[in-house]
XYZ file of C-alpha atoms in Angstrom:
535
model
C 81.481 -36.341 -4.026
C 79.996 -38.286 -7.058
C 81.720 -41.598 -5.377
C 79.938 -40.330 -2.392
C 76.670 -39.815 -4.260
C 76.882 -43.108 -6.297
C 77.062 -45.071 -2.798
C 73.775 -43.112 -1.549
C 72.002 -43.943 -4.587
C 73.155 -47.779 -4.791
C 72.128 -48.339 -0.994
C 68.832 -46.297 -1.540
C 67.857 -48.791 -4.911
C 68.724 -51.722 -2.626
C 66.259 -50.739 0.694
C 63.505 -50.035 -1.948
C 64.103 -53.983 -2.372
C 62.824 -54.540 1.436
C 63.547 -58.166 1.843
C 64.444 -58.870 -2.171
C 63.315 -59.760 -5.416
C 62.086 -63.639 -4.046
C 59.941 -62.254 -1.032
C 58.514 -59.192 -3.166
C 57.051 -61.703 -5.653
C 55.648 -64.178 -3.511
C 54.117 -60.797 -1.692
C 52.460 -59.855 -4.904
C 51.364 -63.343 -5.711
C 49.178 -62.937 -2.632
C 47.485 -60.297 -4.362
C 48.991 -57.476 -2.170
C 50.985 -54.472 -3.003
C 54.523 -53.870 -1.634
C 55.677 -50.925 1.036
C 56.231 -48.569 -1.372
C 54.168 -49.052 -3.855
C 51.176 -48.298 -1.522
C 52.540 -45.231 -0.633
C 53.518 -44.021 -3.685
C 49.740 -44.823 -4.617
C 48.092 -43.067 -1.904
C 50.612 -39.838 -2.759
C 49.835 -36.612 -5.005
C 51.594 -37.819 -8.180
C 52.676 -33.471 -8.422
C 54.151 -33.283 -4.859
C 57.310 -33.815 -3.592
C 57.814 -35.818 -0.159
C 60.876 -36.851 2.108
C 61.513 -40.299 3.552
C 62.186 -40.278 7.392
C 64.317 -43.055 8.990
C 66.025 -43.837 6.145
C 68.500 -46.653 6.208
C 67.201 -47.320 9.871
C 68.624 -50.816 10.568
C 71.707 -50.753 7.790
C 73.444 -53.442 8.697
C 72.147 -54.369 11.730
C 70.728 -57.729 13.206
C 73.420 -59.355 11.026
C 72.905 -62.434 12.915
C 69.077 -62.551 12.743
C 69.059 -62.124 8.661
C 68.866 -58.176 9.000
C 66.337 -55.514 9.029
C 66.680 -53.349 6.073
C 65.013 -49.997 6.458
C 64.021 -51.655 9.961
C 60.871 -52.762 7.975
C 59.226 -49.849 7.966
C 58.615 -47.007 4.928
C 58.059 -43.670 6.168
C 57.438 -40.342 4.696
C 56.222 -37.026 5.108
C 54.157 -36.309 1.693
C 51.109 -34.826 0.487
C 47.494 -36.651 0.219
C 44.609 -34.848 -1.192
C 47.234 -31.098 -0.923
C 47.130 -32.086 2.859
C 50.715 -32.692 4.206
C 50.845 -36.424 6.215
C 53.159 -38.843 8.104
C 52.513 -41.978 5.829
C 53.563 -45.336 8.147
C 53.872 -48.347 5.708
C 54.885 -52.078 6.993
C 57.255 -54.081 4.904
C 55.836 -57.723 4.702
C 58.757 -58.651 2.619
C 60.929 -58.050 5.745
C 60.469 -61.027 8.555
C 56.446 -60.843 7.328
C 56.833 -56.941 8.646
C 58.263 -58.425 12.205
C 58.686 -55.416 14.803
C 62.680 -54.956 15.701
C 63.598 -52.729 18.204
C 65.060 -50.686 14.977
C 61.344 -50.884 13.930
C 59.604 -49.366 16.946
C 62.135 -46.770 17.801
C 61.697 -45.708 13.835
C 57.667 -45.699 14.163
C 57.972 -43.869 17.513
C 59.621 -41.375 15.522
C 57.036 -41.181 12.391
C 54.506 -41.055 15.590
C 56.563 -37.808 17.326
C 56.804 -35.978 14.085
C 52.754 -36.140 13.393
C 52.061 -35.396 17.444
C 54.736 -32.140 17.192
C 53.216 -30.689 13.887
C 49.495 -31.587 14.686
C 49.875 -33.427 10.951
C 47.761 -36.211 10.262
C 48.933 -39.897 10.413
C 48.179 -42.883 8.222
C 49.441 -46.603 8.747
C 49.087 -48.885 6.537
C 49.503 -52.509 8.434
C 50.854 -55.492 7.252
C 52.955 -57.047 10.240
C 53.560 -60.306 12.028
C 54.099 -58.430 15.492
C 56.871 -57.968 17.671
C 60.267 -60.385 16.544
C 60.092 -62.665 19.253
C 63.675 -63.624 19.598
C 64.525 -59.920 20.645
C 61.041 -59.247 22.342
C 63.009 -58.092 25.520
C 64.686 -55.221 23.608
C 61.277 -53.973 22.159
C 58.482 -55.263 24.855
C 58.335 -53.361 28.290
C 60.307 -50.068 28.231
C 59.050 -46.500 28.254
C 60.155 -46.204 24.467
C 59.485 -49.819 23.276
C 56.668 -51.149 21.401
C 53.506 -49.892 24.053
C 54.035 -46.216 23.756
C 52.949 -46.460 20.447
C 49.890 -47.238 21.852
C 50.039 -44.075 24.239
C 51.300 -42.233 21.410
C 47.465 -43.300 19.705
C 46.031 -42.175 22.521
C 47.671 -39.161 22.792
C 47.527 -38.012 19.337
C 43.279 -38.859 20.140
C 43.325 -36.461 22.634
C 45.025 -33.981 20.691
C 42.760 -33.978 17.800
C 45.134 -34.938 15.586
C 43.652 -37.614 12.754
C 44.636 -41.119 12.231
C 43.814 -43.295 10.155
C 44.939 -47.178 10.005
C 44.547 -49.535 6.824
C 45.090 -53.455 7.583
C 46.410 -54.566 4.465
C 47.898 -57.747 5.801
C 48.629 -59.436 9.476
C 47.838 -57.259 12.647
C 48.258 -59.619 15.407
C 48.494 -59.330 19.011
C 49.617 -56.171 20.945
C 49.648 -54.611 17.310
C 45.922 -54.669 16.940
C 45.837 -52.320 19.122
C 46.942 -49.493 16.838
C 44.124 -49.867 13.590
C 41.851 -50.008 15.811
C 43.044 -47.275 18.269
C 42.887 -44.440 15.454
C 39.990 -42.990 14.241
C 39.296 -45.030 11.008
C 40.078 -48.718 10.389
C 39.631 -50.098 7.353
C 39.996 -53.744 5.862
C 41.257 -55.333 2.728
C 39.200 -58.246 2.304
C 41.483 -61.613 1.975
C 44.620 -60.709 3.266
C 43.793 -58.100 6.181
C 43.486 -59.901 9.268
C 43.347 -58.340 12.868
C 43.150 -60.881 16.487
C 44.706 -60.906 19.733
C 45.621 -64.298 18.845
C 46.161 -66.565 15.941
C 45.005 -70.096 14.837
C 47.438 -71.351 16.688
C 47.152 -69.574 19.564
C 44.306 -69.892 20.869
C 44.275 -73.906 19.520
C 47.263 -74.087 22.514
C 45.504 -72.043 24.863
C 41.920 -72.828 24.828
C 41.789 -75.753 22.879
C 39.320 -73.926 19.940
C 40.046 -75.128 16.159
C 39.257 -72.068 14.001
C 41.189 -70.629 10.906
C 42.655 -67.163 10.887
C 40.018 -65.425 8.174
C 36.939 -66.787 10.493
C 38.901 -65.826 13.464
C 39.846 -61.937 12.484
C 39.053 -61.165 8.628
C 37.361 -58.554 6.915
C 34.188 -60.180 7.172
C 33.829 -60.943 11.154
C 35.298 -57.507 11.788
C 33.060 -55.443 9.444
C 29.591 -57.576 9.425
C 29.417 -59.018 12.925
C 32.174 -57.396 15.532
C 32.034 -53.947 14.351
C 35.499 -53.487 15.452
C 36.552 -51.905 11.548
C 34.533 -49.675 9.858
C 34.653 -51.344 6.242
C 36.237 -53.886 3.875
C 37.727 -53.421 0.499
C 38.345 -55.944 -2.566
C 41.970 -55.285 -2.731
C 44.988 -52.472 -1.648
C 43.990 -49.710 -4.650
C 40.319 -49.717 -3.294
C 41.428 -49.442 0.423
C 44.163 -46.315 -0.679
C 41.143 -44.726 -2.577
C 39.258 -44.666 0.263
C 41.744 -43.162 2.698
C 42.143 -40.773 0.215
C 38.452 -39.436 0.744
C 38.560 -39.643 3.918
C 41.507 -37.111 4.051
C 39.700 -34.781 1.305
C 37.357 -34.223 4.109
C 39.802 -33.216 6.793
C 39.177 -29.690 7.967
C 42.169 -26.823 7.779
C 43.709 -26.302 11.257
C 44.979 -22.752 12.625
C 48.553 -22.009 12.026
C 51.424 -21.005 13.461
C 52.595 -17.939 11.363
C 55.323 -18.294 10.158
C 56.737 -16.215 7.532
C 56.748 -16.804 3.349
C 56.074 -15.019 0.394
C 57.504 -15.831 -2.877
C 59.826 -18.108 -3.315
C 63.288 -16.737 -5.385
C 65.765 -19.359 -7.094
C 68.962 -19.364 -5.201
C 72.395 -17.544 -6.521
C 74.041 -20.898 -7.073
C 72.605 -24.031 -8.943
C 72.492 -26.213 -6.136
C 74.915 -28.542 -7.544
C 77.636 -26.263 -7.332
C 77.778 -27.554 -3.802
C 79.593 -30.811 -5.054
C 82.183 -28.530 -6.475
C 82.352 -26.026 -3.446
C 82.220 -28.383 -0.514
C 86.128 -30.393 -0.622
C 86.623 -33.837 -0.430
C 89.504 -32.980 2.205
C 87.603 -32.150 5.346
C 90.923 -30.222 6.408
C 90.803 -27.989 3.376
C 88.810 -24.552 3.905
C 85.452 -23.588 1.977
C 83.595 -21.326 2.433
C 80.167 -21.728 3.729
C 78.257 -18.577 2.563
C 79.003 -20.492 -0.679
C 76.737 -23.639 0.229
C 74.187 -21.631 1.657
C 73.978 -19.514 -1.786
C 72.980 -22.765 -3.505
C 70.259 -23.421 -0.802
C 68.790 -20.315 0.474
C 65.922 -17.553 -2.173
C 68.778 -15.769 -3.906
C 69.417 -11.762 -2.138
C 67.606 -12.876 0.724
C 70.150 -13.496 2.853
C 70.714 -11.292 5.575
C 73.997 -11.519 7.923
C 74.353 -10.956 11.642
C 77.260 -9.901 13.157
C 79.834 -11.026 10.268
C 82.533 -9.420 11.444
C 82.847 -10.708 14.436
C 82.805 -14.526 15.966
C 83.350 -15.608 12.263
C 83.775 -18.933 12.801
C 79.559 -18.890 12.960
C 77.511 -17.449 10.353
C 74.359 -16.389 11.866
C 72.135 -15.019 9.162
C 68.480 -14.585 8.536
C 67.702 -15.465 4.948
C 64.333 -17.002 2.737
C 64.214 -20.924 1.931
C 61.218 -21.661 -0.900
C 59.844 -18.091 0.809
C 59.999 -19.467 4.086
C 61.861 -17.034 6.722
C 64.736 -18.440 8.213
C 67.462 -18.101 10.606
C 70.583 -19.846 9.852
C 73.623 -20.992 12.216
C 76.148 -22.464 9.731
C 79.874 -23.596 11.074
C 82.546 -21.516 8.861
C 86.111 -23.116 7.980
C 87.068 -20.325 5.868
C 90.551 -18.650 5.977
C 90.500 -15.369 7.288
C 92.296 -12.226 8.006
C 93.338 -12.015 11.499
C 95.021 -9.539 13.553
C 98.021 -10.421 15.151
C 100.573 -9.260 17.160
C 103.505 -8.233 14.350
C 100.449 -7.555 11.609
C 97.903 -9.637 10.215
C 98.233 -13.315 9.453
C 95.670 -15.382 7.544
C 94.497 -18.379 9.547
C 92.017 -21.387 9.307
C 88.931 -21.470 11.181
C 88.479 -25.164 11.036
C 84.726 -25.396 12.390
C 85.436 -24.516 16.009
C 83.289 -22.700 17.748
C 85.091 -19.601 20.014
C 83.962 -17.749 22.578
C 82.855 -14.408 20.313
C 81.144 -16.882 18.054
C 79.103 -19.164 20.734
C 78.187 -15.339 22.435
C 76.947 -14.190 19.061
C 74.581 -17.608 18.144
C 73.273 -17.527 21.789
C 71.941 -13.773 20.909
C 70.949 -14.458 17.437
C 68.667 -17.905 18.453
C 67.019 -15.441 21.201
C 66.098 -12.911 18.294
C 64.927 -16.194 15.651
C 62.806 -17.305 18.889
C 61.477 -13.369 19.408
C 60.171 -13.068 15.837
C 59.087 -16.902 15.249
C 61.593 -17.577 12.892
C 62.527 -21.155 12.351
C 66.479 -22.133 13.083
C 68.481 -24.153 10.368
C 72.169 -25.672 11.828
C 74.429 -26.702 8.970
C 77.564 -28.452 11.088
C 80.807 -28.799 10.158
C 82.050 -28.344 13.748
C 85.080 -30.349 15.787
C 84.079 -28.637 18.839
C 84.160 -25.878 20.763
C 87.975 -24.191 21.280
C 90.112 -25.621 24.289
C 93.553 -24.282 25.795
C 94.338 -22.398 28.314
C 93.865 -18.710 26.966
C 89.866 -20.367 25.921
C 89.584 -21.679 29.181
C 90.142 -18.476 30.943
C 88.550 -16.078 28.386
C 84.970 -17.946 30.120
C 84.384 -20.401 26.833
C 82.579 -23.070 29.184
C 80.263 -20.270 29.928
C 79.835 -19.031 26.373
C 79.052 -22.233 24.958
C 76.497 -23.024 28.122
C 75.042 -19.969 26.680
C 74.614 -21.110 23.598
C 73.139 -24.073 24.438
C 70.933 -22.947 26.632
C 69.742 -20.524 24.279
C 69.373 -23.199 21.453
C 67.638 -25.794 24.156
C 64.937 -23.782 25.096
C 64.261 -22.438 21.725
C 60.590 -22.903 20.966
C 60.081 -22.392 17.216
C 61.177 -25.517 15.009
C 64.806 -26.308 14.676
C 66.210 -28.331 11.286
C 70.047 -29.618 11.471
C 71.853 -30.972 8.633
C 75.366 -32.852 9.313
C 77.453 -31.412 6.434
C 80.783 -32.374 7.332
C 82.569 -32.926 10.926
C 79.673 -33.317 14.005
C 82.473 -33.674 17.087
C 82.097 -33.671 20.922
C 80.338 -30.808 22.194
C 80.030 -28.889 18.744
C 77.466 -31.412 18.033
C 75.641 -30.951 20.992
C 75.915 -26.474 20.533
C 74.509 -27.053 17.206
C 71.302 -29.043 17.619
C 71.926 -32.633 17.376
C 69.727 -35.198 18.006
C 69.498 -34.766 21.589
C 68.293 -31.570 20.878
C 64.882 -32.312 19.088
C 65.643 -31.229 15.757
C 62.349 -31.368 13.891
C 64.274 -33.035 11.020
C 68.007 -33.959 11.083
C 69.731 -35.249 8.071
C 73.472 -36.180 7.159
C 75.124 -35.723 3.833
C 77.023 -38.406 2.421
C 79.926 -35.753 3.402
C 78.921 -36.205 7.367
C 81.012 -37.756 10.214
C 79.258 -38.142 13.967
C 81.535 -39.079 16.665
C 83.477 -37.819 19.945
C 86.199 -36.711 18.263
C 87.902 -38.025 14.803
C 89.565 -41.051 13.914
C 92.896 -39.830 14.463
C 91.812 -37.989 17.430
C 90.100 -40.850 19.007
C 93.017 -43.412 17.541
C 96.036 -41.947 19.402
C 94.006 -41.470 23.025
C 93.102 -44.389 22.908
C 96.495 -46.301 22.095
C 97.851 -44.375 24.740
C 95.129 -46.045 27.245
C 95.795 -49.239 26.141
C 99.521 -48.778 26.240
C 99.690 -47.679 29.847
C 97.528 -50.655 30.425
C 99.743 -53.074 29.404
C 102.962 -51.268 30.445
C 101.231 -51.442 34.565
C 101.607 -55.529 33.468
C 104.997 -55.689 32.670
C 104.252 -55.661 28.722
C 105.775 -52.938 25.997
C 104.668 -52.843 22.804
C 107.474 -52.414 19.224
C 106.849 -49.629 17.053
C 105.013 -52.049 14.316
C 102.689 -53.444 17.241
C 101.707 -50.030 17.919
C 101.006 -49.175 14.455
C 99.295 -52.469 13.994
C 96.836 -51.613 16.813
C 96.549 -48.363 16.100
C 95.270 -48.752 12.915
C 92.928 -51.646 14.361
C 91.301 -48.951 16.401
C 91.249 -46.352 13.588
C 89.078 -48.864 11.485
C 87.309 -49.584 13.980
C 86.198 -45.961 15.079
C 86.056 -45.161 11.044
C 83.307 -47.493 10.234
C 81.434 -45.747 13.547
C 82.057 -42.156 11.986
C 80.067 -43.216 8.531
C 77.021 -41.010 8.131
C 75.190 -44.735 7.366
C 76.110 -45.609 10.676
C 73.941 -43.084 12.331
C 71.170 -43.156 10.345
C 70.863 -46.499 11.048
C 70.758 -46.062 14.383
C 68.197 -43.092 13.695
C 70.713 -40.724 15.391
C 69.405 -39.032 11.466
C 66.665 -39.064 9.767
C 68.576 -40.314 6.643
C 71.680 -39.289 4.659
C 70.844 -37.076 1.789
C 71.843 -36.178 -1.717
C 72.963 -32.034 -0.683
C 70.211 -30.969 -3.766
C 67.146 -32.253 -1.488
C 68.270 -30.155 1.605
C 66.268 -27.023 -0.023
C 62.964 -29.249 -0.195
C 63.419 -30.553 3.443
C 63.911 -27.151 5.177
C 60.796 -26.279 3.033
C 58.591 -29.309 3.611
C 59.291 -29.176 7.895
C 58.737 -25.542 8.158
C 55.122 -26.084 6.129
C 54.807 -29.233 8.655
C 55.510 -27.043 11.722
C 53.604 -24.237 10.845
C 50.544 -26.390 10.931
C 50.963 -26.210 14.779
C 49.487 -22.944 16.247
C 50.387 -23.907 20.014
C 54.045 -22.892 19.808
C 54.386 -21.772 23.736
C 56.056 -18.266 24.355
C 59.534 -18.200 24.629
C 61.406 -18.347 27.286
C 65.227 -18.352 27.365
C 66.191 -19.730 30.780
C 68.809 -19.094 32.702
C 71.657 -17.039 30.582
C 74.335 -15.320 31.867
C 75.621 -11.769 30.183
């Protein structure tokens, strides 16, 4: 775990570098300052806050010089004691170009605010769309314009925003300062046009520079198009930060807290009581004892379906109900007496019946769901396959899909096939989802996945004529294996914002805390409806 841990902390040190050391000083010689230090400026110095998208873009666009942290900060923190989704461009990153890494992560900084009615602040310093891959970020339904609809939206909605142009804003991108509610200039740097210098030199044949064209003074003294200008970044964050001390307190949803208890366990114990072998039991009421108010925790059902622990329990005071994958080794009765045996995160018909009725009850009594998974599926076989399990797990997801209260997932160990589906993955609309450095997201595992498909490929070459020696087989088998390894990495998904991020296990306790004060600042949760279930 501490390699494990060392890794997340060397590849977090190196994003907070954005394009490196050369780009972030030529940044600041311009007078500006970097990503993060504007947020961390514009953030309560006493509150904690969670990055979102982290390690979106890890190594990706290889070929185009890369896109660290797709070129985007974001976070979910506190301004003025009022919780916000905090958008901050990257200049140091191709001048804060748009990848399609970038606008799938700001689409997702834009869904979070829009779900939690939680105000949203950008603070602009971008070049645009990346022209070379402008067809992978341009026209579709979830490329670079619904960010405009998202503005819109989030208008209509009543739900603040607030844009700072701390740098470039050019083309289709002016569209979003000037599309939220306030727009403010830093004088110097902040520009905002449909078109450059350049531009519209090649189009209509005008010669004008860029600070007459769109700076802080033609937009503030003779457009009208921002509200006001500001001598430099620490006077524009000031302001934003009186503008949000005004914002007026919004109904809430409900949900449950009172005071918050220490857990049972220091919370790293969970380094010690989560194994290194991901074939080697644990048990999981152990990790949840390090995470969850300490006597609070409350289980349903635990003697039966046990490879599920459904339990309602207390996170920072907040009411919870918890669906946690169990790999324990338990009793079991068998024919000839009882036999221990491993429950090695699959999900069985008794405990896929049990969730589906224990997510009804969380969505009954508004209680927000947490899914901890260290699942490699649901059980298959014959005796599962006639025992109905298609039809338990259906229920179970069905029961999990329509829930309407907030739903958190974090990727603990194993996240296979199905099981990843049953236990609200992505695809799922987790209000946050977050890996451990301990996670793995795939099909099925590397061995798994390594011997089906060496079999394909073997009776693909054996219908040519062609069969392979023992060493070629191991030789390609291992080829695939790496392959499908470097795909199972927890870094892999979250660049690929199939996560939020991979976490250090302590933070998890904050998160669940943080989301369920974010969600409970919507009061239109609809009445819940479970669908179609069969008993």
């Amino acid at each position: 775990m501490q390699k494990l841990l060392d890794l997340l902390k060397l590849k977090t040190e190196k994003l907070h570098l954005g394009g490196g050391i050369d780009k972030i000083q030529k940044h600041k010689e311009k007078g500006k300052m970097t990503a993060w230090e504007r947020v961390i400026y514009l953030l309560d110095v006493d509150k904690p806050y969670t990055e979102i998208g982290i390690f979106a873009g890890d190594n990706m666009y290889v070929e185009h010089g890369g896109c660290p942290n797709a070129g985007v900060v974001v976070v979910l923190g506190y301004v003025k004691n009022k919780l916000c989704v905090v958008v901050s461009n990257d200049a140091t990153v191709k001048a804060g170009a748009w990848f399609p890494i970038s606008g799938k992560k700001n689409l997702r900084a834009q869904e979070i605010a829009m779900e939690n009615h939680l105000p949203i602040i950008y603070l602009v310093d971008s070049a645009g769309v990346y022209l070379p891959m402008q067809d992978e970020i341009f026209p579709d339904k979830e490329h670079f314009g619904r960010i405009f609809r998202n503005n819109a939206k989030m208008s209509s909605m009543g739900i603040p925003q607030i844009a700072a142009i701390m740098g470039s804003c050019v083309a289709g991108g002016a569209y979003l300062p000037i599309m939220s509610d306030y727009a403010l200039i830093v004088e110097g740097t902040g520009s905002v046009f449909l078109a450059g210098s350049y531009l519209v030199k090649s189009s209509i044949g005008e010669i004008i520079d860029n600070e007459t064209l769109g700076g802080a003074i033609t937009h503030t003294e003779i457009s009208g198009v921002v509200d006001n200008k500001y001598p430099n970044d620490e006077s524009c964050l000031d302001a934003i930060k009186n503008i949000v001390d005004k914002i007026g307190d919004s109904p809430k949803a409900g949900f449950s807290r009172i005071e918050a208890k220490l857990p049972k366990l220091k919370a790293d114990s969970i380094y010690t009581n989560l194994p290194e072998d991901r074939l080697k039991p644990y048990d999981m009421l152990h990790i949840l004892e390090a995470i969850v108010d300490e006597g609070s925790l409350e289980e349903y059902k635990k003697d039966f379906g046990k490879t599920l622990i459904c339990a309602l329990a207390r996170v920072d005071g907040w009411a919870v109900g918890i669906v946690a994958n169990q790999r324990e080794i338990v009793k079991a009765k068998k024919p000839g007496g009882t036999q221990e045996m491993q429950m090695g995160g699959v999900i069985y018909s008794d405990s896929a019946d049990k969730s589906a009725r224990f997510i009804m009850n969380c969505n009954q009594q508004k209680i927000p769901l947490v899914f901890f998974q260290d699942v490699t599926g649901f059980m298959v076989g014959s005796r599962s396959e006639q025992g109905g399990i298609i039809k338990d797990g259906a229920k179970m997801v069905n029961a999990m899909a329509n829930s309407v209260v907030p739903k958190f997932t974090f990727i603990v160990g194993n996240s296979y096939g199905a099981g990843n589906y049953a236990m609200c993955g992505k695809a799922y609309d987790p209000l946050l989802i977050y890996a451990w450095p301990t996670a793995q997201m795939a099909v099925m595992s590397g061995a798994s996945a390594g011997k089906t498909l060496l079999q394909i490929q073997e009776a693909t070459l054996k219908s040519k004529g062609v069969s392979l020696t023992e060493d070629e087989k191991q030789t390609l088998l291992k080829d695939i294996e790496d392959k499908y390894k470097e795909q199972l990495s927890p870094y892999y998904a979250a660049s690929r914002l199939w996560v939020d991020g991979v976490i250090d296990p302590v933070d998890t306790r904050k998160i669940i805390s943080m989301g369920i004060e974010a969600a409970n600042h919507n009061a239109d949760i609809p009445r819940y409806n479970v669908g179609v279930i069969q008993t």
